[in-house]
Amino acid sequence: MSRIKKISLLFGAVPFITLVFCLPLVNRVRPMILGLPFLLFWIALWVLATPLALYLADRADKKSAGSGSSGGGDET
Amino acid sequence: MNSALFIILATVIISAAVGVYAGSKVKMNLENWTVGGRRFGVILIWVLMAGEIYTTFTFLGASGWAYSRGAPTFYIMIYGTLAYTVSFFILPAVWKAGKRFGLHTQPDFFNKRYQSQTLGILVALVGVISIVPYLQLQLQGLGLIVEVASDGAIRSGPAIVLSFLLTCAFVYTSGIRGAAWVSIIKDVLMITAVGIVGLGVPHIYFGGIGNMFRNLIEKYPGHLTFPGATANMDTLWVMSTVLLTGLGFYMWPHVFASAFSAKSARTIRKNAIIMPLYQIPVLLVFLVGFTALLVLPALENGDMAFLELVRQTYPGWFLGFIGAAGAVTAMVPASVLVLFASTLLTKNIYQAAFAPRTSEQTVLRLSRLMVLVVMAAALLFALRFPNALVNLLLIGYDGVTQFFPGVVLGLFWTRASKEGVLAGLFTGISIVVVLVFGGHDPFWGMNAGFVALLANAIVTVLISLLIGPRRQTSGISPERTDDQTAKGEEK
């Protein structure tokens, strides 16, 4: 697991930054977006964005692992 | 027989039959029973892990919190997402260690990594103590859902006993494979139920989600921002709670061990990437709770919001369908909880402490018997002493999360020592007990378990630096778990 690269940790930090440390900044109901109060919209947005962040983290890991990472790089 | 009753009975019986069938073609040994022979692909791992995070609490609790507490309920959506992110980084390493050393349980991991029976037994004890109240909660939740959904045709007691028998049957025969197969049914039912109700009720009563929220903001200003309708669940509480539960989720013995069922580390990673999408149904459950607050503002028990609103809105057979989905939703986590409580008791406590020479087949036989014992204990508590374990439930999450430093440092930091982890665990658990039972939770606005976790991590690191690991305790160290397939690269 020393294969975890800094850049993938950076992508992995995205949900922690947006869904934990940004909370004091987004604790309000307006503006309402897509019918959701702002706080809930913010949370839903970053929950949905997390798979993307993890996908990028995975790609970064695989790239830097070079020749081939563990467990076989079977289907993607 | 009314239609709701028929739907509920048919669903739980068919589900259990599928669970029993799932294991019927496999020759059962401990490896197959506990970790499915390490052969699960993305789909089975997905439904298994989703089965563990989606409990009766999702149905009743998330909507109940939305109803009675407001915004603090959002923590549920956040912590799951954090948990999957954590799993992306640590679970592949856990899996590799499991594959290499043939681990079946979380205490196995501690045992192997720190070369310490004491630590393994301690982890197993904390695990079992945390699991039993959680199991009881599933049974009680099931009883409640079935009683309401069948309109009293099945009382809570008989419902609990029936589900107890069915769950025992498929855990006994099929182990983790049974749980995973039943999870598939559960997922389909639950997503359908939550989708229909979550999208349905805001439209039926308010013509849309936006309008529902505008009404809510007008009538209950403050309900949709922290601390909502609560006095002490402000932003800092939410932040510390999502960190605690996000880091702690995979520290539950049954969730940790389900990583071992995957067929490769790659499967686990792929699963971690897609899992956050599964948090969207939780958003729909919130919508039900919020709509219920506007439509049925006078409920005594907020946890009934989901069921009462469905009863008010839809025909009786549909309520039966919700009851069926709720019942299976309780049976799946219950099955995994009881499976691992039994294995922990047999393998990591009985065998480790008293009978080291027990053969693996005997461990399997005893674990299967233990399923009945553990379930019977939970059943007894659920039926006769429903409040006896409430206090334990309060600290279950706080307790298992204290494993986090031992797991993560154990995987990625060679110097982590058993002395460090033991000292950290004692510190963390003592702080949890003192703060929670002393009425100091939240502590300075933060979740008490989170405070304990910080202290635990500091103590673990300091003591590990003072008393480093002895040379030969290599067991699972970062280099060795590094890459199972790349043995040749190791010197």
CSV table of N, CA and C in Angstrom, one decimal, chain A:
chain,number,residue,atom,x,y,z
A,1,MET,N,0.8,-1.2,0.0
A,1,MET,CA,0.0,0.0,0.0
A,1,MET,C,0.8,1.3,0.0
A,2,SER,N,2.1,1.1,0.0
A,2,SER,CA,3.0,2.3,-0.1
A,2,SER,C,2.7,2.9,-1.5
A,3,ARG,N,1.9,2.2,-2.3
A,3,ARG,CA,1.6,2.7,-3.6
A,3,ARG,C,0.7,3.8,-3.6
A,4,ILE,N,0.0,4.1,-2.5
A,4,ILE,CA,-0.9,5.2,-2.4
A,4,ILE,C,0.0,6.5,-2.6
A,5,LYS,N,-0.3,7.2,-3.7
A,5,LYS,CA,0.5,8.4,-4.0
A,5,LYS,C,-0.2,9.7,-3.4
A,6,LYS,N,0.7,10.7,-3.2
A,6,LYS,CA,0.2,11.9,-2.7
A,6,LYS,C,-1.0,12.5,-3.4
A,7,ILE,N,-0.9,12.4,-4.8
A,7,ILE,CA,-2.0,13.0,-5.6
A,7,ILE,C,-3.3,12.3,-5.3
A,8,SER,N,-3.3,11.0,-5.1
A,8,SER,CA,-4.5,10.3,-4.9
A,8,SER,C,-5.1,10.6,-3.5
A,9,LEU,N,-4.2,10.9,-2.6
A,9,LEU,CA,-4.7,11.3,-1.3
A,9,LEU,C,-5.3,12.7,-1.4
A,10,LEU,N,-4.8,13.5,-2.3
A,10,LEU,CA,-5.4,14.8,-2.5
A,10,LEU,C,-6.8,14.7,-3.0
A,11,PHE,N,-7.0,13.8,-4.0
A,11,PHE,CA,-8.4,13.6,-4.5
A,11,PHE,C,-9.2,13.0,-3.3
A,12,GLY,N,-8.6,12.2,-2.5
A,12,GLY,CA,-9.4,11.6,-1.4
A,12,GLY,C,-9.8,12.6,-0.4
A,13,ALA,N,-9.0,13.7,-0.3
A,13,ALA,CA,-9.3,14.7,0.7
A,13,ALA,C,-10.6,15.5,0.3
A,14,VAL,N,-11.0,15.5,-1.0
A,14,VAL,CA,-12.1,16.3,-1.5
A,14,VAL,C,-13.3,16.2,-0.6
A,15,PRO,N,-13.8,15.0,-0.4
A,15,PRO,CA,-15.1,14.9,0.5
A,15,PRO,C,-14.8,15.4,1.9
A,16,PHE,N,-13.6,15.2,2.4
A,16,PHE,CA,-13.4,15.7,3.8
A,16,PHE,C,-13.4,17.2,3.8
A,17,ILE,N,-12.8,17.8,2.8
A,17,ILE,CA,-12.8,19.3,2.8
A,17,ILE,C,-14.2,19.8,2.6
A,18,THR,N,-14.9,19.3,1.6
A,18,THR,CA,-16.2,19.9,1.2
A,18,THR,C,-17.3,19.5,2.2
A,19,LEU,N,-17.3,18.3,2.7
A,19,LEU,CA,-18.4,17.8,3.5
A,19,LEU,C,-18.1,17.9,5.0
A,20,VAL,N,-16.9,18.2,5.4
A,20,VAL,CA,-16.7,18.4,6.8
A,20,VAL,C,-16.2,19.8,7.1
A,21,PHE,N,-15.1,20.2,6.5
A,21,PHE,CA,-14.5,21.5,6.9
A,21,PHE,C,-15.2,22.7,6.3
A,22,CYS,N,-15.9,22.5,5.2
A,22,CYS,CA,-16.7,23.6,4.7
A,22,CYS,C,-18.0,23.8,5.3
A,23,LEU,N,-18.5,22.9,6.1
A,23,LEU,CA,-19.8,23.0,6.7
A,23,LEU,C,-20.2,24.3,7.3
A,24,PRO,N,-19.2,24.9,8.1
A,24,PRO,CA,-19.6,26.2,8.8
A,24,PRO,C,-19.9,27.3,7.7
A,25,LEU,N,-19.3,27.1,6.5
A,25,LEU,CA,-19.5,28.2,5.5
A,25,LEU,C,-20.8,28.0,4.7
A,26,VAL,N,-21.4,26.9,4.8
A,26,VAL,CA,-22.6,26.6,3.9
A,26,VAL,C,-23.9,26.3,4.8
A,27,ASN,N,-23.8,26.7,6.0
A,27,ASN,CA,-24.9,26.4,6.9
A,27,ASN,C,-26.1,27.4,6.7
A,28,ARG,N,-26.7,27.4,5.6
A,28,ARG,CA,-27.8,28.3,5.3
A,28,ARG,C,-28.8,27.7,4.3
A,29,VAL,N,-30.0,28.2,4.2
A,29,VAL,CA,-31.0,27.6,3.4
A,29,VAL,C,-31.1,28.3,2.0
A,30,ARG,N,-30.6,29.5,1.9
A,30,ARG,CA,-30.7,30.2,0.6
A,30,ARG,C,-29.3,30.5,0.0
A,31,PRO,N,-29.1,30.5,-1.3
A,31,PRO,CA,-30.2,30.3,-2.3
A,31,PRO,C,-30.6,28.8,-2.4
A,32,MET,N,-31.9,28.6,-2.7
A,32,MET,CA,-32.4,27.3,-2.9
A,32,MET,C,-32.0,26.9,-4.4
A,33,ILE,N,-31.5,25.7,-4.5
A,33,ILE,CA,-31.1,25.2,-5.8
A,33,ILE,C,-31.7,23.9,-6.1
A,34,LEU,N,-32.3,23.8,-7.3
A,34,LEU,CA,-33.0,22.5,-7.7
A,34,LEU,C,-34.0,22.1,-6.6
A,35,GLY,N,-34.6,23.1,-6.0
A,35,GLY,CA,-35.6,22.8,-5.0
A,35,GLY,C,-35.1,22.5,-3.6
A,36,LEU,N,-33.8,22.4,-3.5
A,36,LEU,CA,-33.2,22.0,-2.2
A,36,LEU,C,-32.7,23.2,-1.5
A,37,PRO,N,-32.8,23.3,-0.2
A,37,PRO,CA,-32.2,24.3,0.6
A,37,PRO,C,-30.7,24.2,0.4
A,38,PHE,N,-29.9,25.3,0.5
A,38,PHE,CA,-28.6,25.4,0.1
A,38,PHE,C,-27.7,24.3,0.8
A,39,LEU,N,-27.9,24.2,2.1
A,39,LEU,CA,-27.0,23.2,2.9
A,39,LEU,C,-27.2,21.8,2.3
A,40,LEU,N,-28.4,21.4,2.1
A,40,LEU,CA,-28.7,20.1,1.6
A,40,LEU,C,-28.2,19.9,0.2
A,41,PHE,N,-28.4,21.0,-0.6
A,41,PHE,CA,-27.9,20.9,-2.0
A,41,PHE,C,-26.4,20.7,-2.0
A,42,TRP,N,-25.7,21.5,-1.2
A,42,TRP,CA,-24.2,21.4,-1.1
A,42,TRP,C,-23.8,19.9,-0.7
A,43,ILE,N,-24.4,19.4,0.2
A,43,ILE,CA,-24.1,18.0,0.7
A,43,ILE,C,-24.4,17.0,-0.5
A,44,ALA,N,-25.5,17.1,-1.1
A,44,ALA,CA,-25.9,16.2,-2.2
A,44,ALA,C,-24.9,16.3,-3.3
A,45,LEU,N,-24.5,17.6,-3.6
A,45,LEU,CA,-23.6,17.8,-4.7
A,45,LEU,C,-22.2,17.1,-4.5
A,46,TRP,N,-21.7,17.2,-3.3
A,46,TRP,CA,-20.4,16.7,-3.0
A,46,TRP,C,-20.4,15.2,-2.8
A,47,VAL,N,-21.6,14.7,-2.3
A,47,VAL,CA,-21.7,13.2,-2.2
A,47,VAL,C,-21.7,12.6,-3.6
A,48,LEU,N,-22.4,13.3,-4.6
A,48,LEU,CA,-22.4,12.8,-5.9
A,48,LEU,C,-21.0,13.0,-6.6
A,49,ALA,N,-20.2,14.0,-6.2
A,49,ALA,CA,-18.9,14.3,-6.8
A,49,ALA,C,-17.9,13.3,-6.3
A,50,THR,N,-18.1,12.7,-5.1
A,50,THR,CA,-17.1,11.9,-4.5
A,50,THR,C,-16.7,10.7,-5.4
A,51,PRO,N,-17.6,10.0,-6.0
A,51,PRO,CA,-17.2,8.9,-6.9
A,51,PRO,C,-16.2,9.4,-8.0
A,52,LEU,N,-16.5,10.6,-8.5
A,52,LEU,CA,-15.6,11.1,-9.5
A,52,LEU,C,-14.2,11.4,-8.9
A,53,ALA,N,-14.2,12.0,-7.7
A,53,ALA,CA,-12.9,12.2,-7.0
A,53,ALA,C,-12.1,10.9,-6.8
A,54,LEU,N,-12.8,9.9,-6.4
A,54,LEU,CA,-12.2,8.6,-6.1
A,54,LEU,C,-11.7,7.9,-7.4
A,55,TYR,N,-12.5,8.1,-8.5
A,55,TYR,CA,-12.1,7.6,-9.8
A,55,TYR,C,-10.8,8.2,-10.2
A,56,LEU,N,-10.7,9.5,-10.0
A,56,LEU,CA,-9.5,10.2,-10.4
A,56,LEU,C,-8.3,9.8,-9.5
A,57,ALA,N,-8.6,9.6,-8.2
A,57,ALA,CA,-7.6,9.1,-7.3
A,57,ALA,C,-7.1,7.7,-7.8
A,58,ASP,N,-8.0,6.9,-8.2
A,58,ASP,CA,-7.6,5.6,-8.6
A,58,ASP,C,-6.8,5.6,-9.9
A,59,ARG,N,-7.1,6.5,-10.8
A,59,ARG,CA,-6.4,6.7,-12.0
A,59,ARG,C,-5.0,7.2,-11.7
A,60,ALA,N,-4.9,8.1,-10.8
A,60,ALA,CA,-3.6,8.7,-10.5
A,60,ALA,C,-2.7,7.6,-9.9
A,61,ASP,N,-3.3,6.8,-9.0
A,61,ASP,CA,-2.6,5.6,-8.4
A,61,ASP,C,-2.1,4.7,-9.5
A,62,LYS,N,-3.0,4.3,-10.4
A,62,LYS,CA,-2.6,3.3,-11.4
A,62,LYS,C,-1.5,3.8,-12.3
A,63,LYS,N,-1.6,5.1,-12.7
A,63,LYS,CA,-0.6,5.7,-13.5
A,63,LYS,C,0.8,5.6,-12.9
A,64,SER,N,0.8,6.1,-11.6
A,64,SER,CA,2.1,6.2,-10.9
A,64,SER,C,2.7,4.8,-10.6
A,65,ALA,N,1.7,3.8,-10.5
A,65,ALA,CA,2.2,2.5,-10.2
A,65,ALA,C,2.9,1.9,-11.5
A,66,GLY,N,2.7,2.6,-12.6
A,66,GLY,CA,3.4,2.2,-13.8
A,66,GLY,C,3.0,0.9,-14.4
A,67,SER,N,4.0,0.0,-14.4
A,67,SER,CA,3.8,-1.3,-15.2
A,67,SER,C,2.5,-2.0,-14.8
A,68,GLY,N,2.1,-1.9,-13.6
A,68,GLY,CA,0.8,-2.7,-13.3
A,68,GLY,C,0.6,-2.7,-11.8
A,69,SER,N,-0.6,-2.4,-11.4
A,69,SER,CA,-0.9,-2.4,-9.9
A,69,SER,C,-1.4,-3.7,-9.5
A,70,SER,N,-1.7,-3.8,-8.3
A,70,SER,CA,-2.0,-5.1,-7.6
A,70,SER,C,-3.3,-5.7,-8.2
A,71,GLY,N,-3.5,-6.9,-7.8
A,71,GLY,CA,-4.8,-7.6,-8.0
A,71,GLY,C,-5.2,-7.7,-9.5
A,72,GLY,N,-4.3,-7.3,-10.4
A,72,GLY,CA,-4.6,-7.3,-11.8
A,72,GLY,C,-5.4,-6.1,-12.2
A,73,GLY,N,-5.1,-5.4,-13.2
A,73,GLY,CA,-5.8,-4.2,-13.5
A,73,GLY,C,-7.0,-4.7,-14.4
A,74,ASP,N,-7.7,-5.7,-14.0
A,74,ASP,CA,-8.8,-6.2,-14.8
A,74,ASP,C,-9.8,-5.1,-15.1
A,75,GLU,N,-10.9,-5.4,-15.7
A,75,GLU,CA,-11.9,-4.4,-16.2
A,75,GLU,C,-11.8,-3.1,-15.4
A,76,THR,N,-12.3,-2.0,-16.0
A,76,THR,CA,-12.2,-0.7,-15.3
A,76,THR,C,-13.6,-0.3,-15.0
